[in-house]
mmCIF file of C-alpha atoms and ligand atoms in Angstrom:
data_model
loop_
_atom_site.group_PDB
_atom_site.id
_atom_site.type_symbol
_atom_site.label_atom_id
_atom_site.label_comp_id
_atom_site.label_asym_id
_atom_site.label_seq_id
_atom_site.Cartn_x
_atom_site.Cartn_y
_atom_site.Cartn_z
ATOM 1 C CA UNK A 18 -34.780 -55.887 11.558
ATOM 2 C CA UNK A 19 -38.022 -57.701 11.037
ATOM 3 C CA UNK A 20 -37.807 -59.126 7.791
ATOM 4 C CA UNK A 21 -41.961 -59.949 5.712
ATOM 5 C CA UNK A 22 -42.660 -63.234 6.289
ATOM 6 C CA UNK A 23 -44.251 -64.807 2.944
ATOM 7 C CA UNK A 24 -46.527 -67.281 3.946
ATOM 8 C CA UNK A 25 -49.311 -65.436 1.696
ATOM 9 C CA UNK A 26 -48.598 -65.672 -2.089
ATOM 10 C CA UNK A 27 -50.473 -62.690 -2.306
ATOM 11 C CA UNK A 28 -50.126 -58.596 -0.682
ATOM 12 C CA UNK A 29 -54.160 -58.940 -0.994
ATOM 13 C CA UNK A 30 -54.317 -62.108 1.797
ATOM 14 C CA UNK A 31 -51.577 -60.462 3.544
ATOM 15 C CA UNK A 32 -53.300 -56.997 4.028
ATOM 16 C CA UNK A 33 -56.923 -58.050 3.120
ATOM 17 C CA UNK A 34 -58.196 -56.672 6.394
ATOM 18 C CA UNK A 35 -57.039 -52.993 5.279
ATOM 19 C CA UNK A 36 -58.428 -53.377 1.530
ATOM 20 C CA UNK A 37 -61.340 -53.583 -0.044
ATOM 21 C CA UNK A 38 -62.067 -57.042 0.000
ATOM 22 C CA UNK A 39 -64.457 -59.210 1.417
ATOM 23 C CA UNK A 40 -64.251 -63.105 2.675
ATOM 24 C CA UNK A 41 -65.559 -64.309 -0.762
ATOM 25 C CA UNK A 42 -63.357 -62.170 -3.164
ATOM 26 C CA UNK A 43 -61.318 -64.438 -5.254
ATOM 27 C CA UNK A 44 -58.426 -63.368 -5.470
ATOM 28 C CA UNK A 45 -56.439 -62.611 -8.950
ATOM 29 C CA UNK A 46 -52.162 -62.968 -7.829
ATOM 30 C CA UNK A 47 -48.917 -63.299 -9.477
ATOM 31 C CA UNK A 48 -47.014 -63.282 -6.626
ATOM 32 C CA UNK A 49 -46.782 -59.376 -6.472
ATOM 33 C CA UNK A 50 -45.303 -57.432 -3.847
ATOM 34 C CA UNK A 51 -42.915 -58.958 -1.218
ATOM 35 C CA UNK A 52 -39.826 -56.557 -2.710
ATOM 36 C CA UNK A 53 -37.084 -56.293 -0.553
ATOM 37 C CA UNK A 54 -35.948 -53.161 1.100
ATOM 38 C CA UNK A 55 -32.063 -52.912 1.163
ATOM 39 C CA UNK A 56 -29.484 -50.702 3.075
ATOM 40 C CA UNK A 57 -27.773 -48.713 0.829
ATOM 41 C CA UNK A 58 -24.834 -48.075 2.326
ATOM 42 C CA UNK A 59 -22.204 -47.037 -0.132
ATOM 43 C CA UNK A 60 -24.479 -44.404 -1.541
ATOM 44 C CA UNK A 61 -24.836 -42.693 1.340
ATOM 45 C CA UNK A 62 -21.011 -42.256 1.814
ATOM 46 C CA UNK A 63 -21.100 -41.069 -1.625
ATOM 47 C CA UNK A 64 -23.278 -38.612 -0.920
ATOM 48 C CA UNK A 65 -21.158 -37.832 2.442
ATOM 49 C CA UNK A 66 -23.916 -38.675 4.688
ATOM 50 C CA UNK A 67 -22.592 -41.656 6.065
ATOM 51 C CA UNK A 68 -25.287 -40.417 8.986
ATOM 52 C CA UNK A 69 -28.083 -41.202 6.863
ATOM 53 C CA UNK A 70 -29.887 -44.350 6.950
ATOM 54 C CA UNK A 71 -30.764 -44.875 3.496
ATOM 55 C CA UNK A 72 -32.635 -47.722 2.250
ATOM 56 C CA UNK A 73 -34.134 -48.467 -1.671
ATOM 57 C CA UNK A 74 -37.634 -50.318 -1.903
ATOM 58 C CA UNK A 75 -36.533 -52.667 -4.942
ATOM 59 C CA UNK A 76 -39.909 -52.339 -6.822
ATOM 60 C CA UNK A 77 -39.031 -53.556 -9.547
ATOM 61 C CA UNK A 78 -38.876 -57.345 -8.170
ATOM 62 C CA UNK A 79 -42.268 -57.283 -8.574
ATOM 63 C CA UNK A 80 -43.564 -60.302 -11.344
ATOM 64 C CA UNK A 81 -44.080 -57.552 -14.503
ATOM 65 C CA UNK A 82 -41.181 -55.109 -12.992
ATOM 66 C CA UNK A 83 -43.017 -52.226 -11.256
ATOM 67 C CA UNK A 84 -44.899 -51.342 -8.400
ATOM 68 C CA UNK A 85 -47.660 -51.284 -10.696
ATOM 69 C CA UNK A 86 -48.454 -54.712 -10.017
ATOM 70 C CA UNK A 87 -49.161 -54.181 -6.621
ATOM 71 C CA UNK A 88 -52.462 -52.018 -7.662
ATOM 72 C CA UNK A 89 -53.324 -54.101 -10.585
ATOM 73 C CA UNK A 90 -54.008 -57.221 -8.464
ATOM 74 C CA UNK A 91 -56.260 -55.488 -6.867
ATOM 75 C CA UNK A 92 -57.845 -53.700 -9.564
ATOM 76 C CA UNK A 93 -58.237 -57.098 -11.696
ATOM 77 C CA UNK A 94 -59.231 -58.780 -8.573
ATOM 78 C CA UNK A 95 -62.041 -56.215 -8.446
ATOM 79 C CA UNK A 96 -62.944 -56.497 -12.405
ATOM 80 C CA UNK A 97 -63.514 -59.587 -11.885
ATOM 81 C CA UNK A 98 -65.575 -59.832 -8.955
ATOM 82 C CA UNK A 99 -67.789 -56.978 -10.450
ATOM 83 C CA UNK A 100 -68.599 -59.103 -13.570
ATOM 84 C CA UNK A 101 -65.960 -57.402 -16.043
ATOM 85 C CA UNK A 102 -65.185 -58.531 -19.171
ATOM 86 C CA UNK A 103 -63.042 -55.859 -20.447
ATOM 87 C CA UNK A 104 -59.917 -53.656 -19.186
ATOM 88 C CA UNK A 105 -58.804 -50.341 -20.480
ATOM 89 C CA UNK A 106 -55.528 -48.118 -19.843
ATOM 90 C CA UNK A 107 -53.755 -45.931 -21.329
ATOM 91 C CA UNK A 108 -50.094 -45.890 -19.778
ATOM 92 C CA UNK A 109 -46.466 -44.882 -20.035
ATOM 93 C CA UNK A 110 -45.059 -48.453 -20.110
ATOM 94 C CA UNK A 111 -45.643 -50.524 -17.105
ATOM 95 C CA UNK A 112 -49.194 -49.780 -16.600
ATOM 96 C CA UNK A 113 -49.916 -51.764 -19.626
ATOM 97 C CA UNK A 114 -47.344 -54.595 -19.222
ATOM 98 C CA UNK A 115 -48.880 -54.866 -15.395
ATOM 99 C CA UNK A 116 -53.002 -54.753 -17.079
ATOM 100 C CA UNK A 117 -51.908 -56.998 -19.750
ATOM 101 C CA UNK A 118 -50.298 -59.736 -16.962
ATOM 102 C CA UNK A 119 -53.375 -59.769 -14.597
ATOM 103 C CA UNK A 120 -55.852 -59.646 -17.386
ATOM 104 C CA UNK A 121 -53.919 -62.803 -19.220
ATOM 105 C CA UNK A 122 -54.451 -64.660 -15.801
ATOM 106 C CA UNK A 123 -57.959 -63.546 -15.331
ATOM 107 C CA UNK A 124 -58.757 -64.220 -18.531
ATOM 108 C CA UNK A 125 -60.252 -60.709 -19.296
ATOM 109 C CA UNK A 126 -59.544 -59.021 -23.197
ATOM 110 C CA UNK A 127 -56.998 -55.797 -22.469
ATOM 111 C CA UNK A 128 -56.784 -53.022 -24.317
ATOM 112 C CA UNK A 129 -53.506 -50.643 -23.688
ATOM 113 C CA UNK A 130 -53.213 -47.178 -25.114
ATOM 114 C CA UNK A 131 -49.629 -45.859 -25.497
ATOM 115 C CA UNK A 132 -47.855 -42.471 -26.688
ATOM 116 C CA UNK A 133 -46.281 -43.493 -30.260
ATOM 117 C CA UNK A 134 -42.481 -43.507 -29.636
ATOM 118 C CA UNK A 135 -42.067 -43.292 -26.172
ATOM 119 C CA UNK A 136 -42.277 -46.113 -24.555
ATOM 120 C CA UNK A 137 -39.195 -48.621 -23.072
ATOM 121 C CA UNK A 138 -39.104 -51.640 -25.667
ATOM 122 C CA UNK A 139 -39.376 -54.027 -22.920
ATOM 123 C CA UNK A 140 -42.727 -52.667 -21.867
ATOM 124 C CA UNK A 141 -43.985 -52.638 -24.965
ATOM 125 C CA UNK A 142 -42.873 -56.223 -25.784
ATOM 126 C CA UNK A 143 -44.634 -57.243 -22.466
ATOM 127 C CA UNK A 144 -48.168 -55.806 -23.189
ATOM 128 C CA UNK A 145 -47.591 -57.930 -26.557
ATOM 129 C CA UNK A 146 -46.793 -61.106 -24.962
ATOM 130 C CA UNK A 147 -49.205 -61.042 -22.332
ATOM 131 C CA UNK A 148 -51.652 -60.649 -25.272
ATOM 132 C CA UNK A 149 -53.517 -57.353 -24.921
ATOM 133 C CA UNK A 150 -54.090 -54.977 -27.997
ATOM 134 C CA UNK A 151 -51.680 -52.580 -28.364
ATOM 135 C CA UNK A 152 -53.030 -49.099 -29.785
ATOM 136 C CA UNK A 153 -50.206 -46.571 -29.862
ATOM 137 C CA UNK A 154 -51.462 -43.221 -30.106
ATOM 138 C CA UNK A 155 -50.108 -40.014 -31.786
ATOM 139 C CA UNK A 156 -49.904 -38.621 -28.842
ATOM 140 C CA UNK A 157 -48.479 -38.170 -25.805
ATOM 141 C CA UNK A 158 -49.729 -40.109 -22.265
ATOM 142 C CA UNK A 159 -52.395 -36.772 -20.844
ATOM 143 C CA UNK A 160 -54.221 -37.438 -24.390
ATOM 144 C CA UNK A 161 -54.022 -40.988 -24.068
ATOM 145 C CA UNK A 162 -55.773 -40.705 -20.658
ATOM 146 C CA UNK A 163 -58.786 -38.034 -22.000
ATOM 147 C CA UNK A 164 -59.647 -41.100 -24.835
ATOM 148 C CA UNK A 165 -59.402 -44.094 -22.310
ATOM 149 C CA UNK A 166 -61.461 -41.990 -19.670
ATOM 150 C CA UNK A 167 -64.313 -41.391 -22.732
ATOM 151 C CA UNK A 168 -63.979 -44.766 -23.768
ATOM 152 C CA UNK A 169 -64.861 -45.961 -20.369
ATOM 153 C CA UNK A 170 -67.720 -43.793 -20.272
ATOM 154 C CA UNK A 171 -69.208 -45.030 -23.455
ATOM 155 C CA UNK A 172 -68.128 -48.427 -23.392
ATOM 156 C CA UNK A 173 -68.363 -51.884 -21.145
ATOM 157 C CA UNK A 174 -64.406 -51.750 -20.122
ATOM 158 C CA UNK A 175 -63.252 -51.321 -16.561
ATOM 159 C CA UNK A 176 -60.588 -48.344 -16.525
ATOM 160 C CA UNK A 177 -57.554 -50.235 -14.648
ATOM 161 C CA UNK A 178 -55.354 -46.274 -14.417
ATOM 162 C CA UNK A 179 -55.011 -45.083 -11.267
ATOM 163 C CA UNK A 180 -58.214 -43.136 -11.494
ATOM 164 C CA UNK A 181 -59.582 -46.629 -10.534
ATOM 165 C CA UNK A 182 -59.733 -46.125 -6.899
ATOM 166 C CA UNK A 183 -58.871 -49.868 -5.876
ATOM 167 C CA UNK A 184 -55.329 -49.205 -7.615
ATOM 168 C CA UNK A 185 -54.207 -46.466 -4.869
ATOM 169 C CA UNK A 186 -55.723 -49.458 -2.559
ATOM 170 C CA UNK A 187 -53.538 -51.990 -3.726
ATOM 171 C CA UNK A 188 -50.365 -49.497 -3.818
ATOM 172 C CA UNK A 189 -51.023 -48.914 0.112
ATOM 173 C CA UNK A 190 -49.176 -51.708 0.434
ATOM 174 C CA UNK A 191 -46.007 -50.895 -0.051
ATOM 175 C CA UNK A 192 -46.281 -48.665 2.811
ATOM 176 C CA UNK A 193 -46.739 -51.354 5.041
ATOM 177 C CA UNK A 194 -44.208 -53.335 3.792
ATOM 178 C CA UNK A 195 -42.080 -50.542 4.395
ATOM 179 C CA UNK A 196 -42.843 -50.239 8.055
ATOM 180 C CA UNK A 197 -42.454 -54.256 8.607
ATOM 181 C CA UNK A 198 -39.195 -54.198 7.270
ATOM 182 C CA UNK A 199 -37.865 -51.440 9.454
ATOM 183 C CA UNK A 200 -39.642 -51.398 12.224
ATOM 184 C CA UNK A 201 -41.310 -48.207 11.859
ATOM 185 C CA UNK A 202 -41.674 -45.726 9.046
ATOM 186 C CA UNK A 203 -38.622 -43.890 8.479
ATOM 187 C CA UNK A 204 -38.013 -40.273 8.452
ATOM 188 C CA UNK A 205 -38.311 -39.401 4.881
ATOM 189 C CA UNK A 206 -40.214 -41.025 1.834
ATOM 190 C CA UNK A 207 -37.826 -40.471 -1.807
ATOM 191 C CA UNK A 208 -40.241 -41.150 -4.212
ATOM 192 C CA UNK A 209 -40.874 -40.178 -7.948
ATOM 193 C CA UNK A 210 -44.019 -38.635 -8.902
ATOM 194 C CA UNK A 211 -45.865 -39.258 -13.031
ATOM 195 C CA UNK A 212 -49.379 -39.442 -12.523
ATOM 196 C CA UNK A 213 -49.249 -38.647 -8.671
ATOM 197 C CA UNK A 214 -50.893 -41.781 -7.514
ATOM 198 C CA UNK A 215 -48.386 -43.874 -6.021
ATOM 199 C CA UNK A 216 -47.119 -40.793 -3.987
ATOM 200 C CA UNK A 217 -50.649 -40.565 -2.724
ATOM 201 C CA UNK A 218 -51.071 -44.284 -2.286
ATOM 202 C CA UNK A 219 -48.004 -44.538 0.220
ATOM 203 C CA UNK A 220 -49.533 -41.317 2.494
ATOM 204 C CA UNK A 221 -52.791 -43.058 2.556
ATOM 205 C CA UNK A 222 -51.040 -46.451 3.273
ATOM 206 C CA UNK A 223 -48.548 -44.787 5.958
ATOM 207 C CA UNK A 224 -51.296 -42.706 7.441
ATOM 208 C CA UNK A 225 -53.696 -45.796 7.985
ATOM 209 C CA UNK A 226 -50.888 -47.703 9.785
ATOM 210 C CA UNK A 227 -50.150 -44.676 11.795
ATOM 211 C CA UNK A 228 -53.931 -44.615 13.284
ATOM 212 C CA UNK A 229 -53.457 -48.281 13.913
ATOM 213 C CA UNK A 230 -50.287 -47.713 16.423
ATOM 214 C CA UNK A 231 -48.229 -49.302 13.757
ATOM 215 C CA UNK A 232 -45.758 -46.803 13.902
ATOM 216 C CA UNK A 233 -44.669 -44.042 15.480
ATOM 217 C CA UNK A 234 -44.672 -41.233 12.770
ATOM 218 C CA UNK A 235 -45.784 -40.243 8.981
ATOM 219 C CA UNK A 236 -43.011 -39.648 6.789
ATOM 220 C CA UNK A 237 -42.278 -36.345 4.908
ATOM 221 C CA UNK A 238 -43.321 -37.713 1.586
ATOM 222 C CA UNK A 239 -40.915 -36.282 -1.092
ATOM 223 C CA UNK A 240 -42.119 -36.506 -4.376
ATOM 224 C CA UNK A 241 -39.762 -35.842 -8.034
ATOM 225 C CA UNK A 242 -40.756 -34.849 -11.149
ATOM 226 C CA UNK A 243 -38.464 -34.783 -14.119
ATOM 227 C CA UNK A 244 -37.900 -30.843 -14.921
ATOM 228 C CA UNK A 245 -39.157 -31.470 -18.415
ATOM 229 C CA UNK A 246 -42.310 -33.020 -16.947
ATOM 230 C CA UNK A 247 -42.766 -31.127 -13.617
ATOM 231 C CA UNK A 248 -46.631 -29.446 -13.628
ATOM 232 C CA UNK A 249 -46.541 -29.799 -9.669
ATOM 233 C CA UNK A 250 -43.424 -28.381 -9.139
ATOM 234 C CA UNK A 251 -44.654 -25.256 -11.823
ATOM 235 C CA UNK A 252 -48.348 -25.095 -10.264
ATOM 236 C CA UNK A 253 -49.535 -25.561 -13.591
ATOM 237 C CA UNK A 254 -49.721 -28.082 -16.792
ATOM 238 C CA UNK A 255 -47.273 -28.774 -19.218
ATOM 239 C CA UNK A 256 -48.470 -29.217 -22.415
ATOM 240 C CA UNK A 257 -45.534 -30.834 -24.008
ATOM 241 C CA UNK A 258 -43.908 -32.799 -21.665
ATOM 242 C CA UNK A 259 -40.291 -33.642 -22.272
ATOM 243 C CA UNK A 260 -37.656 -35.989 -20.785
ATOM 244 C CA UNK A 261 -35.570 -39.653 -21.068
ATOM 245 C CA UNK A 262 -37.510 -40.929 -17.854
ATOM 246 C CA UNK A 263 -40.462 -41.916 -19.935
ATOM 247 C CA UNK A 264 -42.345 -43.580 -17.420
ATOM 248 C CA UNK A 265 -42.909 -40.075 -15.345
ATOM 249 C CA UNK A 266 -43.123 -38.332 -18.836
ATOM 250 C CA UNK A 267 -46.776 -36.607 -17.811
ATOM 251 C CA UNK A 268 -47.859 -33.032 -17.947
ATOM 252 C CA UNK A 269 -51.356 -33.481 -16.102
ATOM 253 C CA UNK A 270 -51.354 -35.677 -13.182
ATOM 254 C CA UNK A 271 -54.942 -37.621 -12.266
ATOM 255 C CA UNK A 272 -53.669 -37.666 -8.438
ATOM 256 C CA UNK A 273 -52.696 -33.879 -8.372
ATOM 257 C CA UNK A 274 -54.820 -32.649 -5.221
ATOM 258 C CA UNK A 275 -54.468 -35.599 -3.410
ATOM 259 C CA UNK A 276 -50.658 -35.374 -4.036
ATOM 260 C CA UNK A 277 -50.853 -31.549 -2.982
ATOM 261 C CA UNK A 278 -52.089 -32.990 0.352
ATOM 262 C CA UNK A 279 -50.213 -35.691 0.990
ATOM 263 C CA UNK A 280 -47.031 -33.432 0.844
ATOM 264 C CA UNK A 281 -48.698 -30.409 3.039
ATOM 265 C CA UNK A 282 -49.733 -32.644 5.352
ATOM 266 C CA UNK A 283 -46.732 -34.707 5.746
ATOM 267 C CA UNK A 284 -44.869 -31.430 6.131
ATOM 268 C CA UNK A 285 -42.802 -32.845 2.960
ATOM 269 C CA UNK A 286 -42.028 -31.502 -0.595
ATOM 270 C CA UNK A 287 -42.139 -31.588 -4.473
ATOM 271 C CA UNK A 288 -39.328 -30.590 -6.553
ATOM 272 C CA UNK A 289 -37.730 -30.858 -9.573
ATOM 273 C CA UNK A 290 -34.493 -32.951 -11.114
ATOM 274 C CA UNK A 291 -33.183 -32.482 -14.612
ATOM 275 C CA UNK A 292 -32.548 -35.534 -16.857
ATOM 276 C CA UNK A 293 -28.665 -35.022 -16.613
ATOM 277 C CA UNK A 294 -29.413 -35.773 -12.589
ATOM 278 C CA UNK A 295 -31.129 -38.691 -13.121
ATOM 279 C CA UNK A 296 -29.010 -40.247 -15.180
ATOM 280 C CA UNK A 297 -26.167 -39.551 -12.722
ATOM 281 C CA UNK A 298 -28.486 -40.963 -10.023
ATOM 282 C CA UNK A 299 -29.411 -44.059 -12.284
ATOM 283 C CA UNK A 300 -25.622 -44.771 -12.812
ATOM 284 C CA UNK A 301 -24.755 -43.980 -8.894
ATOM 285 C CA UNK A 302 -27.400 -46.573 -7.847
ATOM 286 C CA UNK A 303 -25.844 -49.189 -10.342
ATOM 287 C CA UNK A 304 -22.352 -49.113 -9.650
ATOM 288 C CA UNK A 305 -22.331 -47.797 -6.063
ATOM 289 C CA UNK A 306 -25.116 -50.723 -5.053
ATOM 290 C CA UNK A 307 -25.777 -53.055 -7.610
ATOM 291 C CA UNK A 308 -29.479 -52.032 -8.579
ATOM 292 C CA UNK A 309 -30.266 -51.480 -11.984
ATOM 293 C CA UNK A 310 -33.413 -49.087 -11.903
ATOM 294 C CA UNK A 311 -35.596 -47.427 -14.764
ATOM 295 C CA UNK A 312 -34.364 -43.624 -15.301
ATOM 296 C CA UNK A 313 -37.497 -42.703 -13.602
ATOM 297 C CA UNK A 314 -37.307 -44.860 -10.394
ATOM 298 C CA UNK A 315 -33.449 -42.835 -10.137
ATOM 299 C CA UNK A 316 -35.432 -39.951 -9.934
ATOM 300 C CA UNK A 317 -35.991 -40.624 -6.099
ATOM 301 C CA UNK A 318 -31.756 -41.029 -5.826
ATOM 302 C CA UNK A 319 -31.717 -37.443 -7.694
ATOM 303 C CA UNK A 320 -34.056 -36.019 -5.670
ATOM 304 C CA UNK A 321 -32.668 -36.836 -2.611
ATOM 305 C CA UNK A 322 -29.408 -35.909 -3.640
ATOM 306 C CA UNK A 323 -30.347 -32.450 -4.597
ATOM 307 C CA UNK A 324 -32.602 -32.001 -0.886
ATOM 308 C CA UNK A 325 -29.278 -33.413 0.620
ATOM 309 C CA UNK A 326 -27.162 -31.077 -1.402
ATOM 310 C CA UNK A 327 -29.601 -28.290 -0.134
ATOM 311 C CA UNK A 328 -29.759 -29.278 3.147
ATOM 312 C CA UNK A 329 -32.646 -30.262 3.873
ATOM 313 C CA UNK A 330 -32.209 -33.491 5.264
ATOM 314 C CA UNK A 331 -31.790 -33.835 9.065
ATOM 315 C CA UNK A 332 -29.180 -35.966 10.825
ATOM 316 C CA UNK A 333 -29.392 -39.140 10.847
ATOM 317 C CA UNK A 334 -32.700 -39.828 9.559
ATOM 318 C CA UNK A 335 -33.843 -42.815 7.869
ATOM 319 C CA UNK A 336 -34.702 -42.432 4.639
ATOM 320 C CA UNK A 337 -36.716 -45.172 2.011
ATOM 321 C CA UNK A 338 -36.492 -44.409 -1.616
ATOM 322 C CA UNK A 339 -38.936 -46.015 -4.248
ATOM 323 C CA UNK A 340 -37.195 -47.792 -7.091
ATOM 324 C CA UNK A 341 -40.098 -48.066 -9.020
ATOM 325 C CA UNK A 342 -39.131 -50.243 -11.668
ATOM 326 C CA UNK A 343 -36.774 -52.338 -13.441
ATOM 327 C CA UNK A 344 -34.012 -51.462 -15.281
ATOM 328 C CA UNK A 345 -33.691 -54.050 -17.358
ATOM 329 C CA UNK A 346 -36.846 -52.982 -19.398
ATOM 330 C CA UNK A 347 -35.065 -49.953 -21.107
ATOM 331 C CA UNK A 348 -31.675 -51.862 -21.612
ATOM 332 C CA UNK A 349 -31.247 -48.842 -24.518
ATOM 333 C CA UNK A 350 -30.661 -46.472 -22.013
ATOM 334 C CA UNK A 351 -27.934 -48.049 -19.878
ATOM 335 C CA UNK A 352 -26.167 -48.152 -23.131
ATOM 336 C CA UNK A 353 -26.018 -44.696 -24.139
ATOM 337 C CA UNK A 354 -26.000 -43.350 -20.599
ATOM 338 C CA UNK A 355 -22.505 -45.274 -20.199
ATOM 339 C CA UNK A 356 -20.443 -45.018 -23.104
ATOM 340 C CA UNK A 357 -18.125 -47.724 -23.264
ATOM 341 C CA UNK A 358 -16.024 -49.411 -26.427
ATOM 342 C CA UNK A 359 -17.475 -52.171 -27.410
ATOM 343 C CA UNK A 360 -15.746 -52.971 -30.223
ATOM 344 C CA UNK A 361 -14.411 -56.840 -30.378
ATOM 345 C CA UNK A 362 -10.584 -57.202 -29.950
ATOM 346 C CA UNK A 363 -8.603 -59.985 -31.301
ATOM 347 C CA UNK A 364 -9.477 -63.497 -29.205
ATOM 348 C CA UNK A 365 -5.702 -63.668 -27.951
ATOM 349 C CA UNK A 366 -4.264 -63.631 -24.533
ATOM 350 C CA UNK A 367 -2.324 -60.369 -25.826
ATOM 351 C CA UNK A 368 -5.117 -58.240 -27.205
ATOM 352 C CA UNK A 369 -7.299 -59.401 -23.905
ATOM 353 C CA UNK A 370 -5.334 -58.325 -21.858
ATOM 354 C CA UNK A 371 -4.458 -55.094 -23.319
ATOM 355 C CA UNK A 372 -8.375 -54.613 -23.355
ATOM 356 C CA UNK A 373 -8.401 -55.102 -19.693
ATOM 357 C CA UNK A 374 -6.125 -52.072 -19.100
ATOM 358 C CA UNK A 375 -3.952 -54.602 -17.006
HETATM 359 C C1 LIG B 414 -45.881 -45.295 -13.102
HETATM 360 C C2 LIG B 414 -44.453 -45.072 -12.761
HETATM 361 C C3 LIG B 414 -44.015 -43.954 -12.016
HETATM 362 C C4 LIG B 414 -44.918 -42.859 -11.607
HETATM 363 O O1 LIG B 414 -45.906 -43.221 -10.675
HETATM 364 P P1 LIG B 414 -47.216 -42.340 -10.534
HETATM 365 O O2 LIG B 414 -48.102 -43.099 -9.639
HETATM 366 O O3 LIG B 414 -47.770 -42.194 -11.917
HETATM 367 O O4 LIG B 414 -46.783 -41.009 -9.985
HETATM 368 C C5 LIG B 414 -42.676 -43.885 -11.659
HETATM 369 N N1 LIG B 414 -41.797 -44.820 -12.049
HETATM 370 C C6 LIG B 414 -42.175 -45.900 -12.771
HETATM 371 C C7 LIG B 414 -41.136 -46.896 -13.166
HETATM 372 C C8 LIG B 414 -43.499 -46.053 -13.150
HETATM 373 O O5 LIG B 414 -43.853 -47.115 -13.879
#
């Protein structure tokens, strides 16, 4: 296995010739991208597949804990080149902690719209720190979007959502990361699906590198919606969309159509996984391999379980699942989701030991 070499600080040197980017583009970096791609062995046994080559894309390495980084660079980078002054999102969580970041470094004022009360603490504390200005909204992320998407209309900010068409750009790289790492693309893409861009980011990515005899096939791009959030998976909008994997919580995706293609074309599929899955998934990931993923990045683990369960995975395939970001920002979750006692015990040898169950 060829492993990425990291000369390049930055995806944007590293891929510049497939981006939108010329010799003289200055580029904005914090190191994103990079994220390893591990074998995840004991999960697949779990899952009695031990056929399966299953491997997790550990996106949450990246420097603000999401993939979102990796289209942010490029969307700041671009901001800034155009003469920007100004950045506007409206996001779920790591949208705005990944604006906030690149707009700190590049020294451009961010403003970050959120849906009042649903939101992972950590993200929120990031967008904070970094120094943007917060608006949370009575309302949920689809509304959120409608305002920023006026706003940028009416006003001199740069829209940094994945409307922005240098974001999918940026998120194309991921793909070929993918295919470095392995040697080809694998089989099957695992991948969970909000606002439908980064779905449609790693077809365009793994399609490009497929026309450049970088590898020898396109993977069935599997996309997973939470069933409380799943307008794709329904064929139409959800108005009030519902469920603990707040970072996918979205009822109207921008990146619908392009989505819709990238699964037709790919001969893939969309489908649905209830929050009792997912939180299965997000535990199975932890204690089976070690990776502590947002309930939303597990959606990728549930999803594949399910298609497994269903069977509609071939033998052995190989199989890359997104973990789109990092558990530790919704540390509230892990809690509930595993109920242990936590309740101090006497600090003797006796009552520790007792505790242990030993
Ligand atoms: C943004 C996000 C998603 C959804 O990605 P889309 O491009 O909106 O489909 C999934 N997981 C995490 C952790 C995210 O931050």
């Amino acid at each position: 296995m060829t492993r990425v070499m990291q000369s390049e600080t930055s995806i944007l040197e590293r891929y510049r010739k497939f981006l939108p980017l010329t010799e003289k583009t200055k580029i904005i970096t914090l190191g994103e991208g990079f994220t390893p791609l591990v074998r995840a062995r004991n999960l697949a046994r779990a899952l009695g597949r031990e056929d399966l080559k299953i491997h997790l894309k550990l996106e949450g390495l990246n420097p603000t804990g999401s993939f979102k980084d990796r289209g942010m660079c490029m969307a700041i980078t671009r901001a800034v080149e155009e003469g920007s002054r100004a950045v506007i999102c409206a996001s779920t969580g790591n949208t705005s902690a990944s604006a906030a970041a690149f707009s700190a470094q590049a020294g451009l004022k961010c403003f970050v719209l959120l849906p009042a009360g649903n939101v992972a603490m950590g993200k929120l504390a990031q967008a904070i720190l970094y120094g943007s200005t917060v608006i949370q909204i009575n309302g949920n992320f689809d509304r959120a979007l409608e305002l920023v998407k006026e706003i940028g209309e009416n006003y001199p900010v740069t829209i940094v959502n994945s409307i922005n068409p240098y974001r999918l750009e940026g998120q194309k790289t991921g793909a070929f990361e993918i295919i470095e790492s392995l040697g080809d693309a694998p089989d099957y893409l695992a991948i969970p699906v909000g606002n439908a861009g980064n779905i449609t980011a790693y077809f365009r990515g793994f399609k490009l590198w497929h026309e450049e005899g970088k590898s020898t096939r396109i993977p069935k791009m599997c996309g997973f919606q939470a069933a409380g959030a799943a307008p794709m998976v329904l064929g139409r909008p959800v108005e009030n969309p519902e469920t603990i994997a707040t970072a996918i919580r979205i009822g109207n995706p921008a990146s619908w159509e392009f989505a819709n293609s990238a699964i037709d074309e790919s001969g893939g599929m969309i489908d649905a996984v209830t929050d009792e899955a997912i939180l299965e998934a997000y535990k199975m990931v932890a204690t089976l391999e070690g990776v502590f993923c947002e309930p939303a990045s597990a959606a990728s683990i549930a999803g594949l379980k399910k298609s497994i369960e269903a069977g509609r995975i071939a033998e052995d395939k190989t199989i890359a699942c997104i973990l789109t970001g990092n558990g530790l920002k919704d540390p509230k979750c892990a809690l509930e989701a595993c109920k242990q006692d936590l309740d101090p015990v006497e600090a003797d040898l006796k009552s520790v030991i007792k505790a242990m169950g030993i």
